Structure formats: structure tokens, C-alpha cells
PDB file of C-alpha atoms in Angstrom:
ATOM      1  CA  UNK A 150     -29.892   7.279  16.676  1.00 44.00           C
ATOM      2  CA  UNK A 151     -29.243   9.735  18.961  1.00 46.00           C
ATOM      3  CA  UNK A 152     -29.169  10.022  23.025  1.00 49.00           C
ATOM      4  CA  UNK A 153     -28.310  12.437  25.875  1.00 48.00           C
ATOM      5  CA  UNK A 154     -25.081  11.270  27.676  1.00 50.00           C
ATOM      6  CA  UNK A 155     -21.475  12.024  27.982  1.00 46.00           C
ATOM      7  CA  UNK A 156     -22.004  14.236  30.641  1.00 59.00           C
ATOM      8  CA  UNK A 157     -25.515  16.018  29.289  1.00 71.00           C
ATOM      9  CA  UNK A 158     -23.734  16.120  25.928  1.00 78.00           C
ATOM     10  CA  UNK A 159     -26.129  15.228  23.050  1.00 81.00           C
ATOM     11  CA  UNK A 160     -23.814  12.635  20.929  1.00 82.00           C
ATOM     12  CA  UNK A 161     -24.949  10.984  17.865  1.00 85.00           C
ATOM     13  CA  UNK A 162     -23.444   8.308  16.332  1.00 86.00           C
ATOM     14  CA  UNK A 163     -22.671   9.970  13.127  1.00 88.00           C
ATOM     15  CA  UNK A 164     -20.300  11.965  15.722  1.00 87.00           C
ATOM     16  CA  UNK A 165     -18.234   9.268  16.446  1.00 90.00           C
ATOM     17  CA  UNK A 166     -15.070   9.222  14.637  1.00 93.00           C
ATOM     18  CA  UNK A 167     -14.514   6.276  14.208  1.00 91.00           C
ATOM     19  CA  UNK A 168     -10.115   4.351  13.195  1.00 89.00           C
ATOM     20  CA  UNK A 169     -11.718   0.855  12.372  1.00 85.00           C
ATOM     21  CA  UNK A 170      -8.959  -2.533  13.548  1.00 81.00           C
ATOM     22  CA  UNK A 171      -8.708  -3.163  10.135  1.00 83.00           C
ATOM     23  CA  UNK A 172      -8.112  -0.809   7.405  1.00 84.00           C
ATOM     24  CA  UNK A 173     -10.416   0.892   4.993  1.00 84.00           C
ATOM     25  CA  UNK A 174      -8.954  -0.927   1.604  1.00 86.00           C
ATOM     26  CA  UNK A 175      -9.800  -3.954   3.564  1.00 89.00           C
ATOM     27  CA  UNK A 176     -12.949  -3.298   4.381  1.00 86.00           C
ATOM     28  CA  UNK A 177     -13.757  -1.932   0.738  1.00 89.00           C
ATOM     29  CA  UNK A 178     -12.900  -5.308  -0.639  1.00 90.00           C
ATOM     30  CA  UNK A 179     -16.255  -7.203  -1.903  1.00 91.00           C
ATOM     31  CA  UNK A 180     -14.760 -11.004  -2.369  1.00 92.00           C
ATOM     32  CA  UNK A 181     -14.688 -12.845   0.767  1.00 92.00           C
ATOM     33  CA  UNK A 182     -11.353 -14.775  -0.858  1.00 92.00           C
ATOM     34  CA  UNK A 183      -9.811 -11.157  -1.670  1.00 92.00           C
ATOM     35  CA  UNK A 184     -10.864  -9.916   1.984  1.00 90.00           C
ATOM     36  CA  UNK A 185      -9.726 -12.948   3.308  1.00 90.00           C
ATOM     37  CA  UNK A 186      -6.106 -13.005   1.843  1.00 89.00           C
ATOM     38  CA  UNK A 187      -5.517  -9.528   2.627  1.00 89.00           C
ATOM     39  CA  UNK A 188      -6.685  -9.518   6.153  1.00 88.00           C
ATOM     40  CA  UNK A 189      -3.487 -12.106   6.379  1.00 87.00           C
ATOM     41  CA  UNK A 190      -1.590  -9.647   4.462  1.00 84.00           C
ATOM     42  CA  UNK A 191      -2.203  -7.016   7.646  1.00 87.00           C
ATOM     43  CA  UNK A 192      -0.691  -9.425  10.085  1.00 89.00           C
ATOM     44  CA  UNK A 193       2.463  -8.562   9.312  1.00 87.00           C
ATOM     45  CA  UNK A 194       1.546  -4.757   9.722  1.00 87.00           C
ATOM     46  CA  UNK A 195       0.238  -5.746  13.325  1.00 90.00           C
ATOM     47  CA  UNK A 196       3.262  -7.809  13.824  1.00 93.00           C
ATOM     48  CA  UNK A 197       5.083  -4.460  13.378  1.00 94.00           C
ATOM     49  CA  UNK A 198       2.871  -2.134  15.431  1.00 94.00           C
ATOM     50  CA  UNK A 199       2.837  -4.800  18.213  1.00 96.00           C
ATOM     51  CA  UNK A 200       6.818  -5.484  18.173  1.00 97.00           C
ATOM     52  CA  UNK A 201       7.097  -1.359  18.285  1.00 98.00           C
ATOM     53  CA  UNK A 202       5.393  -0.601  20.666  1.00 98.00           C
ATOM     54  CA  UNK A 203       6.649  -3.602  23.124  1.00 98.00           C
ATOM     55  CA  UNK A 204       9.631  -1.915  22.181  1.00 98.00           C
ATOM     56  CA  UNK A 205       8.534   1.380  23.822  1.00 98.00           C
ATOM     57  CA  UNK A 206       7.253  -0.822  27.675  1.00 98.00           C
ATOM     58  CA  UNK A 207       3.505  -0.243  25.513  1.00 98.00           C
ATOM     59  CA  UNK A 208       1.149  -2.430  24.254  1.00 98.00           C
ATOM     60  CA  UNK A 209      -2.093  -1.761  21.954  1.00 96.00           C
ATOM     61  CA  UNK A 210      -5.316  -1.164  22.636  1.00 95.00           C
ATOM     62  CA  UNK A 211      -8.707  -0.417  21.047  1.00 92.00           C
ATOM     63  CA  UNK A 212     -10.247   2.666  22.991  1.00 94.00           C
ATOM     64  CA  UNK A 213     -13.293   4.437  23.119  1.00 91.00           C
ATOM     65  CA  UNK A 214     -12.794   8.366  24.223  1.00 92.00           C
ATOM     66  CA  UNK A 215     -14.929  10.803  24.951  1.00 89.00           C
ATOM     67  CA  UNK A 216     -13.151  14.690  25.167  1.00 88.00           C
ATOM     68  CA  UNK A 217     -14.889  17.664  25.621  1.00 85.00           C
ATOM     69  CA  UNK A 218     -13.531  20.426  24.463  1.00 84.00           C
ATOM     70  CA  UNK A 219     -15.158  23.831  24.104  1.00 87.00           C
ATOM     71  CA  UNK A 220     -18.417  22.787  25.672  1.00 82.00           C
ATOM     72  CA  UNK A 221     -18.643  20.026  22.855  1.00 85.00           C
ATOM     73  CA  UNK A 222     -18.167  15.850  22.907  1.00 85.00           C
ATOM     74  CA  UNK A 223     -15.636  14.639  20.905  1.00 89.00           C
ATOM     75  CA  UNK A 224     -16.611  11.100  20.427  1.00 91.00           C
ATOM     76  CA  UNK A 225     -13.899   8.627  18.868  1.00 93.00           C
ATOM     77  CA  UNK A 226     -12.803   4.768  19.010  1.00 92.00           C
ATOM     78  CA  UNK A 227      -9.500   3.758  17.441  1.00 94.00           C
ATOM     79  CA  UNK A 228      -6.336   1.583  18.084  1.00 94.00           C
ATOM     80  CA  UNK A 229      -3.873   3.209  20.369  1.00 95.00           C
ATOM     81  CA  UNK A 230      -0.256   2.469  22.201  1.00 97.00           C
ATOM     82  CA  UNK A 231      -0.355   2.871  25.757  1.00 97.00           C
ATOM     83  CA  UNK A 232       1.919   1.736  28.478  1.00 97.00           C
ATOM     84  CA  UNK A 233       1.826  -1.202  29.840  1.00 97.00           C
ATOM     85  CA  UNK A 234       1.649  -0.656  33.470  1.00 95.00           C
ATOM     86  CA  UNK A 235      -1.265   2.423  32.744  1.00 94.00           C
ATOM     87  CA  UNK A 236      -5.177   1.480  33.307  1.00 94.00           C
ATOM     88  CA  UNK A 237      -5.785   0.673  29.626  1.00 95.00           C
ATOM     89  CA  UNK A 238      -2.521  -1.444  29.363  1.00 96.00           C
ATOM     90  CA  UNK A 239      -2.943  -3.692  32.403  1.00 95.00           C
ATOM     91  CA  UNK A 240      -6.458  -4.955  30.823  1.00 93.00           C
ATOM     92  CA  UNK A 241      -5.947  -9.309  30.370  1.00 90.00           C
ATOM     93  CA  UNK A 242      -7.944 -11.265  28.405  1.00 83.00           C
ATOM     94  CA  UNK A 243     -11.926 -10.168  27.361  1.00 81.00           C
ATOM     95  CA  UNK A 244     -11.594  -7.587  30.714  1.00 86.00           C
ATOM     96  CA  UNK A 245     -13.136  -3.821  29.560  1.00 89.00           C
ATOM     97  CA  UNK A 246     -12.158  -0.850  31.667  1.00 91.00           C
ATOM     98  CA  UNK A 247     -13.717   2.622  31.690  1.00 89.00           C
ATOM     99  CA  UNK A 248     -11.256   5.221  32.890  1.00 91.00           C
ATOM    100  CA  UNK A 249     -12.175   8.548  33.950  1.00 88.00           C
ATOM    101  CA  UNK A 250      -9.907  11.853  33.942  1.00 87.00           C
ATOM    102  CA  UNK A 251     -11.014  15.325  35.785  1.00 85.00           C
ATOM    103  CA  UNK A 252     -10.532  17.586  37.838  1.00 87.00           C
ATOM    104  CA  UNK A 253     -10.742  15.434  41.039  1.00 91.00           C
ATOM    105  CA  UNK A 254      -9.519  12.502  38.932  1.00 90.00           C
ATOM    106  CA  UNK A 255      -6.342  13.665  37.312  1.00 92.00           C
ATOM    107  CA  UNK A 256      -3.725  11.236  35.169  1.00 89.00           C
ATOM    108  CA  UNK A 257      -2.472  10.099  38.217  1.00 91.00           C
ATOM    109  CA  UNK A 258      -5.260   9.141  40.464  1.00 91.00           C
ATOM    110  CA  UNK A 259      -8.018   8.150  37.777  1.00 91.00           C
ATOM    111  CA  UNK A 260     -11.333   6.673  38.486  1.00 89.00           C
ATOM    112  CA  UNK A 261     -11.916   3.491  36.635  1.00 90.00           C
ATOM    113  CA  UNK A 262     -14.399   0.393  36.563  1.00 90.00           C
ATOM    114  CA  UNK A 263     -12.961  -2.815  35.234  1.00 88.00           C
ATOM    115  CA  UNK A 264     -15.640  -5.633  34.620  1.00 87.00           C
ATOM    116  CA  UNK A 265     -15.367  -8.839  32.368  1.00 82.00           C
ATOM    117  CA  UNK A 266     -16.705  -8.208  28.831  1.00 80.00           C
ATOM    118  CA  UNK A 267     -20.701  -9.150  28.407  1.00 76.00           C
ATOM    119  CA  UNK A 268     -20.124 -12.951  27.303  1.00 76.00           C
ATOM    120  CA  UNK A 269     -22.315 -14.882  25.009  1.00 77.00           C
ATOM    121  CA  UNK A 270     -25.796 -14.798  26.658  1.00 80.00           C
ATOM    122  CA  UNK A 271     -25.567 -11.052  27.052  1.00 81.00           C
ATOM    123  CA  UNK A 272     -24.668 -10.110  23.661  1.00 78.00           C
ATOM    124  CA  UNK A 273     -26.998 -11.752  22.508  1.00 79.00           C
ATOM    125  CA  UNK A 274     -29.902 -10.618  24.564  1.00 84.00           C
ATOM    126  CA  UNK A 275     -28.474  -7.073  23.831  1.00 81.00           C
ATOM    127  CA  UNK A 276     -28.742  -8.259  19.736  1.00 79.00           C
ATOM    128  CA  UNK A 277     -32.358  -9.207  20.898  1.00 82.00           C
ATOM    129  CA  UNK A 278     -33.149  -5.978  22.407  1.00 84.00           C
ATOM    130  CA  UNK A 279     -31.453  -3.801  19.561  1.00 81.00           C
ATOM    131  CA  UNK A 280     -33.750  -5.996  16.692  1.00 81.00           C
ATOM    132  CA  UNK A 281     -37.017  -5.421  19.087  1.00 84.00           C
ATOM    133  CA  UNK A 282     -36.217  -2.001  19.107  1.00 82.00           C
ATOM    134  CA  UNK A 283     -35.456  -1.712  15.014  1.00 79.00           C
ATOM    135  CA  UNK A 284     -38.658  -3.711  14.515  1.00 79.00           C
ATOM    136  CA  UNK A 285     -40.617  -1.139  16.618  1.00 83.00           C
ATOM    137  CA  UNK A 286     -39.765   1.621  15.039  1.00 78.00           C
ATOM    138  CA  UNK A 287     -40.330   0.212  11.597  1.00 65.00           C
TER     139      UNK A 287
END
């Protein structure tokens, strides 16, 4: 799958580098007991990230960036610590915000949209679409 965007950049998503929440020796783990169990045993980990970065006036977020560096996209999504009083750490609840930085936006004037995440009915028509679409091009 691949599409023009980011700016006219073409971006597939084999060139998203992707930090998933949870961590790869999870993941890897075939028994739904075994992945079970040690998705507890990560709590504490999170427990630990969390109280740290509270620590710091931050709080934790999973972000999406796009970077462009040398006339290229840089495409990644991964769990960061931001502050808590900047765009991405003032988000409540299921509330998605897409922050912009240039030029006419800099750090301390950004542009942002902040919307409520899609919700049941949407997801799922979006699942709808994306199956139509596999189907179609089987």
C-alpha cells in the first residue's frame, strides 16, 4: 500500500517505523495464557515510565510523526514523554490532536486540530471500507 501525502511525499507503509505499546518479546509470544501473564508483567514497567515522567511535569503519549529531512518523509509512531501543559500532553480521554510545526508555525505558535477519536460506528465503517477495498483487489 502506498499513497501520495505528507506534503507530496510518497510514504509507504513499510516506511513507517514503527515502537509498538507493547514490546516485541510480548508480541512474539504464541500462547494467549503466556501473552496474557506477561502483558501484566509490563504493568509494572508502565507504572515506572508513567511515575517518571509525572516526575518530570510530563505525561506519555503515543504519537504519530512525520519529519522531513533532506527532501525525504520520515514516517514513525511510538510512545513518547511530553509535557503536560504542551499540545500532545493536554489531550483527555479518546481526544486525537494533529499538531503542525513550520516555518509560520514554529514550537511556540503551532497549528493543531483536536477532534474526538472516530467512535464505534466509524471504525467500523472504516473496517468495512478497508475489507471492500482488500476484496477488490483480490
Amino acid at each position: 500500500y502506498q499513497r501520495r501525502g505528507h506534503g507530496g511525499h510518497d510514504v509507504s507503509i513499510s516506511d513507517v517505523k514503527v515502537e509498538p505499546f507493547i514490546s516485541a518479546a510480548i508480541l512474539a509470544e504464541d500462547n494467549v495464557e503466556k501473552f496474557l501473564a506477561k502483558c501484566k508483567d509490563a504493568d509494572e514497567e508502565f507504572r515506572q515510565r508513567v511515575t517518571e515522567a509525572s516526575a518530570r511535569g510530563c505525561v506519555l503519549r503515543y504519537v504519530g510523526k512525520v519529519e522531513v529531512r533532506d527532501g525525504k518523509a520520515q514516517v514513525s509512531a511510538s510512545l513518547l514523554t511530553v509535557p503536560k501543559t504542551s499540545p500532545l500532553g493536554t489531550l483527555t480521554g479518546t481526544l486525537n490532536k494533529i499538531v503542525v510545526y513550520t516555518t509560520n508555525y514554529p514550537e511556540s505558535t503551532p497549528y493543531s486540530v483536536q477532534a474526538p477519536g472516530a467512535g464505534l460506528a466509524i471504525t467500523a465503517q472504516n473496517c468495512r471500507r478497508d475489507l471492500l477495498y482488500q476484496r477488490s483487489q483480490h
